[in-house]
PDB file of C-alpha atoms in Angstrom:
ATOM      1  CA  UNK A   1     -12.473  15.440   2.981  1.00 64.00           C
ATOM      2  CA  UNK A   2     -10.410  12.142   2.363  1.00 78.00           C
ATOM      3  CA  UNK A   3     -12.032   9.219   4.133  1.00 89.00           C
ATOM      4  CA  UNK A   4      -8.481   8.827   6.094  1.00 93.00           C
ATOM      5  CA  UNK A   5      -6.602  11.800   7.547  1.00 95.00           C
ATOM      6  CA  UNK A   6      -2.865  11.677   8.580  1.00 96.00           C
ATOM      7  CA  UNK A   7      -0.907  13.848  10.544  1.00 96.00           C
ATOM      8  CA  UNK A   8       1.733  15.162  10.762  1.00 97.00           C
ATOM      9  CA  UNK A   9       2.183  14.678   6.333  1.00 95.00           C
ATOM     10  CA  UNK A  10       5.821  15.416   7.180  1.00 96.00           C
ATOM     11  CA  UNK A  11       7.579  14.605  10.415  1.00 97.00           C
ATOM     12  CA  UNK A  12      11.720  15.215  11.450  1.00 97.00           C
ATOM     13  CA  UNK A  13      12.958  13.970  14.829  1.00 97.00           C
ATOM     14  CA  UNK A  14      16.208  13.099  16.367  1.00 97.00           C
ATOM     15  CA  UNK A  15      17.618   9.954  17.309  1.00 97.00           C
ATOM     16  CA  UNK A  16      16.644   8.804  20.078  1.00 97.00           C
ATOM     17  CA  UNK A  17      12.992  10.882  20.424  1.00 97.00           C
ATOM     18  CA  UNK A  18       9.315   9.153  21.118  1.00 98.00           C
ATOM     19  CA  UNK A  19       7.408   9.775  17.435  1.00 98.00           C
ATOM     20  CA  UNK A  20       3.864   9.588  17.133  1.00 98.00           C
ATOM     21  CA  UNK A  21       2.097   9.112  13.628  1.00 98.00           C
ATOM     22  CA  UNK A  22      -1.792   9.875  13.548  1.00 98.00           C
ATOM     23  CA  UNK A  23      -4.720   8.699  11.610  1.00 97.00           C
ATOM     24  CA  UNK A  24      -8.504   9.535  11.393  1.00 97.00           C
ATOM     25  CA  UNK A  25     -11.260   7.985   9.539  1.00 94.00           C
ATOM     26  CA  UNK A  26     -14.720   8.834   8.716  1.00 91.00           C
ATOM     27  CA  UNK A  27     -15.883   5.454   7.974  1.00 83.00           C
ATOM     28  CA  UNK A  28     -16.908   2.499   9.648  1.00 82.00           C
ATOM     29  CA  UNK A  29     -13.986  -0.170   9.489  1.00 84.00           C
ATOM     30  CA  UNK A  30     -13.196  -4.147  10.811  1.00 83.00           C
ATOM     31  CA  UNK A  31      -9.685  -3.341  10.664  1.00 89.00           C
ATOM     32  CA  UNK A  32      -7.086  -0.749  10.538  1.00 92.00           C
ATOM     33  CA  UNK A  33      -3.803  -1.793   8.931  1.00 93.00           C
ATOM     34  CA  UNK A  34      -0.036   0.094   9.572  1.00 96.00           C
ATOM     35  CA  UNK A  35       2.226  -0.352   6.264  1.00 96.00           C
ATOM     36  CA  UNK A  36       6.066   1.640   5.799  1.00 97.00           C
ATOM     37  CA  UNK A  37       7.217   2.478   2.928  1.00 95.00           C
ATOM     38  CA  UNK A  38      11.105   2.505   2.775  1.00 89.00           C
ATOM     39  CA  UNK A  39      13.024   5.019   0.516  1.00 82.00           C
ATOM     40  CA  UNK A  40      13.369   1.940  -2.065  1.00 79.00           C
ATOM     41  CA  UNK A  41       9.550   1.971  -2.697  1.00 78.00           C
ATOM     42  CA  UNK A  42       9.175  -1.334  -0.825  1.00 88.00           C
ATOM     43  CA  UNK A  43       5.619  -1.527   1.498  1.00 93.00           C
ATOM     44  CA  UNK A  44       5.501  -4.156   4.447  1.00 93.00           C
ATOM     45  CA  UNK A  45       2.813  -4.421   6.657  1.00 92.00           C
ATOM     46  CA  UNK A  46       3.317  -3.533  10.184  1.00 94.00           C
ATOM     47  CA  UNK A  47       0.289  -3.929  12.253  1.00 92.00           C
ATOM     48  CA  UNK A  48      -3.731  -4.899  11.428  1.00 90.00           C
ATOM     49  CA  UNK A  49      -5.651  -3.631  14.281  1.00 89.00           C
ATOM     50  CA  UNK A  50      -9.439  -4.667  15.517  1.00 88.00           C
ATOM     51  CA  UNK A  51      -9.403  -2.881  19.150  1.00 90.00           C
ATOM     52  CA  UNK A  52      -6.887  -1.817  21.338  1.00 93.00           C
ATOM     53  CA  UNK A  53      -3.141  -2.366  20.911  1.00 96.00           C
ATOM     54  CA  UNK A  54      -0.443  -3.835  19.660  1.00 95.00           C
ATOM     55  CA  UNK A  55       3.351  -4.108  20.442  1.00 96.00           C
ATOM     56  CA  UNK A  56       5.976  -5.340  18.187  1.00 95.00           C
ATOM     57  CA  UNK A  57       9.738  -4.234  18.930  1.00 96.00           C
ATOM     58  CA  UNK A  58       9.773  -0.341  19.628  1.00 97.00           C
ATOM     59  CA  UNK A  59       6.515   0.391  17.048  1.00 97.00           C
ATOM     60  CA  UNK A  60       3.192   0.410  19.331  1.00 98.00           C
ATOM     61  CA  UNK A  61      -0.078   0.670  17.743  1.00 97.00           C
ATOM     62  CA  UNK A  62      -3.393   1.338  18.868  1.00 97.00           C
ATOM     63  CA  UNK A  63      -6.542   1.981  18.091  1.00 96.00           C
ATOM     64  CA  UNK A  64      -9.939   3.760  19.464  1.00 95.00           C
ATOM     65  CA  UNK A  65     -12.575   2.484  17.489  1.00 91.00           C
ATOM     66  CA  UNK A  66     -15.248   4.687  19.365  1.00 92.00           C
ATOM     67  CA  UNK A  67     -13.230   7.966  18.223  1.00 94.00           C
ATOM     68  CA  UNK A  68     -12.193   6.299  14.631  1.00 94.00           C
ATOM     69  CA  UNK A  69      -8.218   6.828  15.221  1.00 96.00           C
ATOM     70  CA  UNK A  70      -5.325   5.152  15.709  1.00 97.00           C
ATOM     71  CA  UNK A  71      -1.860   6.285  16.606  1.00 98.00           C
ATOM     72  CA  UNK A  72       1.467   4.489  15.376  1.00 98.00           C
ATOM     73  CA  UNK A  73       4.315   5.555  18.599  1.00 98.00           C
ATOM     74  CA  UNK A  74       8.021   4.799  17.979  1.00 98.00           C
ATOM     75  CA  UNK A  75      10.026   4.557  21.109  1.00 97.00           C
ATOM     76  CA  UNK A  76      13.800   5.238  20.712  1.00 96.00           C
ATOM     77  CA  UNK A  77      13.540   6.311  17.209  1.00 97.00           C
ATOM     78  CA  UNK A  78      16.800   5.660  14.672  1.00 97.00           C
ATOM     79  CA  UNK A  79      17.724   6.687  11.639  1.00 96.00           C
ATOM     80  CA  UNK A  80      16.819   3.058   9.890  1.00 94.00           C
ATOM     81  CA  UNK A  81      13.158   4.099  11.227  1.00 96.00           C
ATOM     82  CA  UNK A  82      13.302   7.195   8.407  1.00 96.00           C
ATOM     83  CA  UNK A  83      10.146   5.627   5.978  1.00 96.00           C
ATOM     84  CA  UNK A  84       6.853   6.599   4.850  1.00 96.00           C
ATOM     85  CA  UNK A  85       4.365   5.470   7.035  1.00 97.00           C
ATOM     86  CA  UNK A  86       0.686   4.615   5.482  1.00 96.00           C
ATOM     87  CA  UNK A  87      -2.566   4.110   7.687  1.00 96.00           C
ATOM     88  CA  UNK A  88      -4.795   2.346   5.746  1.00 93.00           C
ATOM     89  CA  UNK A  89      -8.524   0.308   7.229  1.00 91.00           C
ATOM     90  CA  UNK A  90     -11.297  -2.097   5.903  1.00 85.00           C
ATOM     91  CA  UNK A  91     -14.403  -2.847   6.765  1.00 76.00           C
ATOM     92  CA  UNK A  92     -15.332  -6.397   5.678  1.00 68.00           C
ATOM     93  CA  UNK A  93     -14.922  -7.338   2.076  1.00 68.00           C
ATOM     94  CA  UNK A  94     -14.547  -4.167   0.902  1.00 73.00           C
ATOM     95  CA  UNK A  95     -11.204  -2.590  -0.878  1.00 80.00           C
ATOM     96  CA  UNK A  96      -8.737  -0.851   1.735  1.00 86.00           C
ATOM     97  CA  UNK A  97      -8.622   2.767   1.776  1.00 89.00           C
ATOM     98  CA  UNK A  98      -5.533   4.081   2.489  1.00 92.00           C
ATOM     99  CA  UNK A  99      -4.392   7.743   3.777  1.00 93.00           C
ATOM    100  CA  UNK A 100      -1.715   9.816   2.025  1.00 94.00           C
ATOM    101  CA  UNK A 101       1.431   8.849   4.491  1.00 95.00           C
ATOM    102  CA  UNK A 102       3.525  10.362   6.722  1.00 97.00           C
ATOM    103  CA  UNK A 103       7.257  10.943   5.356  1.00 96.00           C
ATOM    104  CA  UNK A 104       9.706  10.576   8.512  1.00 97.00           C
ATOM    105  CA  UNK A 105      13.010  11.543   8.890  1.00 97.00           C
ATOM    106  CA  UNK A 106      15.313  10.625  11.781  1.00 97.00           C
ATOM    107  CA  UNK A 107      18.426  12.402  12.233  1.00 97.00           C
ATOM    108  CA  UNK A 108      21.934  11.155  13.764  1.00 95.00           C
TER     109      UNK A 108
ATOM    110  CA  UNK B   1      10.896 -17.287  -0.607  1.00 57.00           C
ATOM    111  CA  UNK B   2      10.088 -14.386  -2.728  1.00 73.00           C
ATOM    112  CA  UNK B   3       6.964 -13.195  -1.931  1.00 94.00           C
ATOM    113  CA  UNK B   4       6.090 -10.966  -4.296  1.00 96.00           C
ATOM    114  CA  UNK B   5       7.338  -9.987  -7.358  1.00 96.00           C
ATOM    115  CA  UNK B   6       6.845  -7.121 -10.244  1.00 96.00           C
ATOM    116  CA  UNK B   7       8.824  -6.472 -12.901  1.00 96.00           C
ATOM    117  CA  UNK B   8       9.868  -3.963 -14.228  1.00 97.00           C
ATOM    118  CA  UNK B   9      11.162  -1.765 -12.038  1.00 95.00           C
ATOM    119  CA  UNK B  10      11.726   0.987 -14.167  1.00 96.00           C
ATOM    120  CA  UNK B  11      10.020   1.527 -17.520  1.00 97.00           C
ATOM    121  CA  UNK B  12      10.059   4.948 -19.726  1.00 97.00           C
ATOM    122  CA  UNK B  13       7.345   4.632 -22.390  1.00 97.00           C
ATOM    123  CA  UNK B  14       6.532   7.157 -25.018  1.00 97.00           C
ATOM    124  CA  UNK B  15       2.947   8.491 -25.466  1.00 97.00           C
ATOM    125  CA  UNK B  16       0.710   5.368 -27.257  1.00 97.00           C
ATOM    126  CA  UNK B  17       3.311   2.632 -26.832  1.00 97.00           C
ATOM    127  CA  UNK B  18       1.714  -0.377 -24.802  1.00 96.00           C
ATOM    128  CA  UNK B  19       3.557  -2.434 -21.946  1.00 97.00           C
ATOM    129  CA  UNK B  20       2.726  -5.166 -19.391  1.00 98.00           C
ATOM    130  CA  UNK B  21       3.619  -5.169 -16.544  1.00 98.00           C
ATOM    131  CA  UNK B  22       4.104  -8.596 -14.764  1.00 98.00           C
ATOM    132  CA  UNK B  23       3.256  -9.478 -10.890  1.00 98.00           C
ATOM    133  CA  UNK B  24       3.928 -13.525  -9.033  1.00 98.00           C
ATOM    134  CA  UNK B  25       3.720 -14.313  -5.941  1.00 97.00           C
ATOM    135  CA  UNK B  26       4.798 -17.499  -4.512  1.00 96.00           C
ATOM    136  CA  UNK B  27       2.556 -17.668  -0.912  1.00 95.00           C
ATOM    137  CA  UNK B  28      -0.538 -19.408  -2.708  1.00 95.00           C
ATOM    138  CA  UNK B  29      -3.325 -16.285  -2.623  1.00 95.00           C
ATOM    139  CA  UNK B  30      -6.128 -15.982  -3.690  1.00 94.00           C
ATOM    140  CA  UNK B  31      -6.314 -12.844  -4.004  1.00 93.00           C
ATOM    141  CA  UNK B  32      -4.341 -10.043  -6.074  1.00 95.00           C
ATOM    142  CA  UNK B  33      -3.986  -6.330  -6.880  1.00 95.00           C
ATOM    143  CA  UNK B  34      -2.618  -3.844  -9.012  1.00 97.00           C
ATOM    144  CA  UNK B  35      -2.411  -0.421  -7.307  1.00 96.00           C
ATOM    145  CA  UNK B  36      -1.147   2.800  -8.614  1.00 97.00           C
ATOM    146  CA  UNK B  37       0.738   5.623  -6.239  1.00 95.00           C
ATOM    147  CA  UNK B  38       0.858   9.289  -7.326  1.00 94.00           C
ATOM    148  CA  UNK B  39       2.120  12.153  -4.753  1.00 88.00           C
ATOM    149  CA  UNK B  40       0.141  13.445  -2.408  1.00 84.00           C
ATOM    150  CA  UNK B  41      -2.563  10.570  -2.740  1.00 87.00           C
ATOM    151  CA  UNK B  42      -3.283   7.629  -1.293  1.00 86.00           C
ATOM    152  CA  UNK B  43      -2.503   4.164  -2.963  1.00 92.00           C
ATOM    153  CA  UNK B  44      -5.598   3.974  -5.244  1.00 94.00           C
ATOM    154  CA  UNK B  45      -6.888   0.202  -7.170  1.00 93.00           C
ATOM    155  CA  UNK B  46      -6.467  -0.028 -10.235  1.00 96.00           C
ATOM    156  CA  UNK B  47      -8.191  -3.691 -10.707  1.00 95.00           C
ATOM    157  CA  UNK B  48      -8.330  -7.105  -8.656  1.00 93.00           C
ATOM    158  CA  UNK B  49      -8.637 -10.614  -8.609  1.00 94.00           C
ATOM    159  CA  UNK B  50     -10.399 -11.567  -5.968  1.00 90.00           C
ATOM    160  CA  UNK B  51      -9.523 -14.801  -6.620  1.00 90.00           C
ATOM    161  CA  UNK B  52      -8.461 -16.874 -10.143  1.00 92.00           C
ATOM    162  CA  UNK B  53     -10.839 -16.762 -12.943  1.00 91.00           C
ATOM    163  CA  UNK B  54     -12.365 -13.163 -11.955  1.00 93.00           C
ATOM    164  CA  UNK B  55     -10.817  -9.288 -12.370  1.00 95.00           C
ATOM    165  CA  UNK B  56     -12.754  -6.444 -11.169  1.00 93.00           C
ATOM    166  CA  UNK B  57     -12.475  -2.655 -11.830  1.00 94.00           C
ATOM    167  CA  UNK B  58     -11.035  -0.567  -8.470  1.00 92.00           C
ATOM    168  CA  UNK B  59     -11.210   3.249  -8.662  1.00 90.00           C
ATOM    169  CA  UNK B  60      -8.963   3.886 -11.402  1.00 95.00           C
ATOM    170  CA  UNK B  61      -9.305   1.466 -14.215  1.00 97.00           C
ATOM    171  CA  UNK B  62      -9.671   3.364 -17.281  1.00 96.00           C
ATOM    172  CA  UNK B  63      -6.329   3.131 -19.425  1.00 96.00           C
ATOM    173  CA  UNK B  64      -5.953  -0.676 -18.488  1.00 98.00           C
ATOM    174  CA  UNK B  65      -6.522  -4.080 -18.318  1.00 97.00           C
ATOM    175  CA  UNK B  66      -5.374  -6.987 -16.185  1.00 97.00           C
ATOM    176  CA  UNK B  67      -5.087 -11.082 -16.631  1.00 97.00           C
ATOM    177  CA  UNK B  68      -5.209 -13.247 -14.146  1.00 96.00           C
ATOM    178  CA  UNK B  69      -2.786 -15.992 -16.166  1.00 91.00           C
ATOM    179  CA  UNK B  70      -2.970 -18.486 -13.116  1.00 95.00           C
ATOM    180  CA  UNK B  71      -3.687 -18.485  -9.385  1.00 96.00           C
ATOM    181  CA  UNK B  72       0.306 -16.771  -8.920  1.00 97.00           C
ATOM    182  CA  UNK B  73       0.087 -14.142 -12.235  1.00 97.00           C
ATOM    183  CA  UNK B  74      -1.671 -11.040 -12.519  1.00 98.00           C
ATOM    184  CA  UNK B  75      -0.834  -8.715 -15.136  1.00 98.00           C
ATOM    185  CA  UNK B  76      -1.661  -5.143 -15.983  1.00 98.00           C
ATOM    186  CA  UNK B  77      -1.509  -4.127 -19.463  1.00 98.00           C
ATOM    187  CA  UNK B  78      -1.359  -0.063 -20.820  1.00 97.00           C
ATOM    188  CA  UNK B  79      -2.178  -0.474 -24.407  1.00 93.00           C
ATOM    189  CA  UNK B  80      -2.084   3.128 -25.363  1.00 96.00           C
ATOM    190  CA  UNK B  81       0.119   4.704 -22.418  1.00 96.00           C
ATOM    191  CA  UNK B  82      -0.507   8.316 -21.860  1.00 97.00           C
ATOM    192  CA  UNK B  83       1.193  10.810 -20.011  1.00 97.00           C
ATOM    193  CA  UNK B  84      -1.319  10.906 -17.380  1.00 96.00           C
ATOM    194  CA  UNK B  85      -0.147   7.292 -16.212  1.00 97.00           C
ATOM    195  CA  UNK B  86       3.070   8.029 -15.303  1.00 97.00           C
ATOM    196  CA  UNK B  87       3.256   6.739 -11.389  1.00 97.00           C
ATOM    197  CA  UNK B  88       4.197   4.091  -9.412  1.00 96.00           C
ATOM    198  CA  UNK B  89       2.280   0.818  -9.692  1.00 97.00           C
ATOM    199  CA  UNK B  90       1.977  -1.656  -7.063  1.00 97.00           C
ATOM    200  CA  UNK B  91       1.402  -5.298  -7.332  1.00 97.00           C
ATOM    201  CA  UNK B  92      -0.336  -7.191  -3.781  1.00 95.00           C
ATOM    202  CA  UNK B  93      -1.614 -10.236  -2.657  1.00 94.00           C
ATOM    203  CA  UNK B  94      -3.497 -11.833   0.386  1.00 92.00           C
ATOM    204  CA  UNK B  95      -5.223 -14.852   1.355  1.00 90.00           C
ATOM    205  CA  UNK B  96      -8.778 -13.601   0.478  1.00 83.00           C
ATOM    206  CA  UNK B  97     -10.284 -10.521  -0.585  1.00 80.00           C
ATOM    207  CA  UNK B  98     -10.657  -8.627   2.705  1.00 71.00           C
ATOM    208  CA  UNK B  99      -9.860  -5.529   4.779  1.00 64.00           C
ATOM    209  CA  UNK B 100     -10.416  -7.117   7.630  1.00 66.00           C
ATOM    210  CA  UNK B 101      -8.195  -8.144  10.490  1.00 61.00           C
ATOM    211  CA  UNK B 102      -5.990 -11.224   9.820  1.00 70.00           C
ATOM    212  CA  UNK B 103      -6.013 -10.293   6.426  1.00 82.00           C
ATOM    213  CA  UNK B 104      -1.996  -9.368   5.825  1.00 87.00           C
ATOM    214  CA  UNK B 105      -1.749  -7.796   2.360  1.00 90.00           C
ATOM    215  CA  UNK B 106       1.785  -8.044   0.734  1.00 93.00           C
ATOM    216  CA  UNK B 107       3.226  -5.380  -1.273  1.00 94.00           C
ATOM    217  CA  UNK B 108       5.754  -6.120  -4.742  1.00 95.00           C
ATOM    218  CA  UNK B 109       9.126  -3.261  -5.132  1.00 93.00           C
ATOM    219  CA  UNK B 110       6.804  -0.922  -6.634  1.00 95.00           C
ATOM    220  CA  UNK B 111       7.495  -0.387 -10.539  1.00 96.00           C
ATOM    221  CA  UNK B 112       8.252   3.408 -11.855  1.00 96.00           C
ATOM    222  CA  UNK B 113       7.182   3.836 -15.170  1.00 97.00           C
ATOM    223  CA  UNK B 114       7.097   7.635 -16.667  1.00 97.00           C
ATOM    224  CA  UNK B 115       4.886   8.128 -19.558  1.00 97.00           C
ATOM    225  CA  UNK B 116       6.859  10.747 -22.107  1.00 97.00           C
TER     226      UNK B 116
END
């Protein structure tokens, strides 16, 4: 079992709809970090999180640290939103460990 | 301000040649990475300077080697490519050599390079 789980892998929506992006870990972590992946290749970093949540635009992160996830919501989703979107957490000074991504698509 | 940056972007190799591929960034880290992304798998480290003057092995080193040239370079060098290496490799950076929060890690375009 990989140390951090995504779901859905693949995910298609419509304009417009709420989207929620999961991830699990099995591992004790100081932070959990959101990344996107365009089409191009390019990764930027979205979020870090410690504890509880974080706003920025229409992505909201959070984080429950007692149940090791974290969900990524996009309100009023759009087509430029249509990325791969990588969970990825640390614990200290060790390496980041990052899940497999989940490839979203948002339709017109 | 660039960032990051990786070149090539695209590289075809035939089975023994040897390339380098070259990473900068320009935001003064200590800290840098070569990472390699294959489908269905997470990004996985290939080395890293934690900070100039020391490289370390990450999960997947076998096949290459890395230079830190100066506290913006970090190169990773194939010196007998082989077919198994064909991915996409990505070049990062942060302030310090961390997971933790605080600790924004910026990505390079990703380089393609197919091993034939």
């Amino acid at each position: 079992k990989n140390e951090v789980e995504q779901s859905p892998q693949n995910l298609t929506a419509q304009e417009g709809e709420f989207i929620t992006i999961n991830c699990s870990y099995s591992v004790g972590i100081s932070a959990l970090h959101w990344l996107q992946q365009h089409p191009g290749g390019g990764i930027v970093s979205l979020f870090m999180l410690s504890s509880g949540k974080k706003k920025h635009g229409r992505l909201i992160a959070t984080i429950n640290i007692q149940e090791k996830h974290s969900s990524l919501h996009i309100t009023a989703s759009h087509p430029r939103d249509s990325a791969v979107y990588i969970c990825a957490v640390g614990k200290g000074t060790d390496k980041l460990i990052f899940g497999t991504g989940t490839r979203l698509q948002v339709f017109p | 301000n660039a960032g990051v940056t990786q070149t090539p972007k695209f590289q075809v190799l035939k089975t023994g040649q040897s390339m380098t591929l070259q990473c900068a960034q320009d935001m003064n880290h200590n800290s840098m990475y070569w990472y390699r992304q294959d489908p269905g798998m997470g990004l996985r480290l290939i080395y890293y300077s934690a900070s100039e003057g020391t490289t370390d092995k990450g999960e997947v080193p076998n096949g290459y080697n890395v230079s830190r040239l100066n506290k913006r370079e970090f190169s990773l060098r194939l010196e007998s490519a082989a077919p198994s290496q064909t991915s996409v490799y990505f070049c990062a950076s942060s302030e310090v050599f961390s997971g933790s929060a605080g600790n924004t890690i910026y990505f390079g375009e990703g380089s393609w390079l197919t091993v034939v």
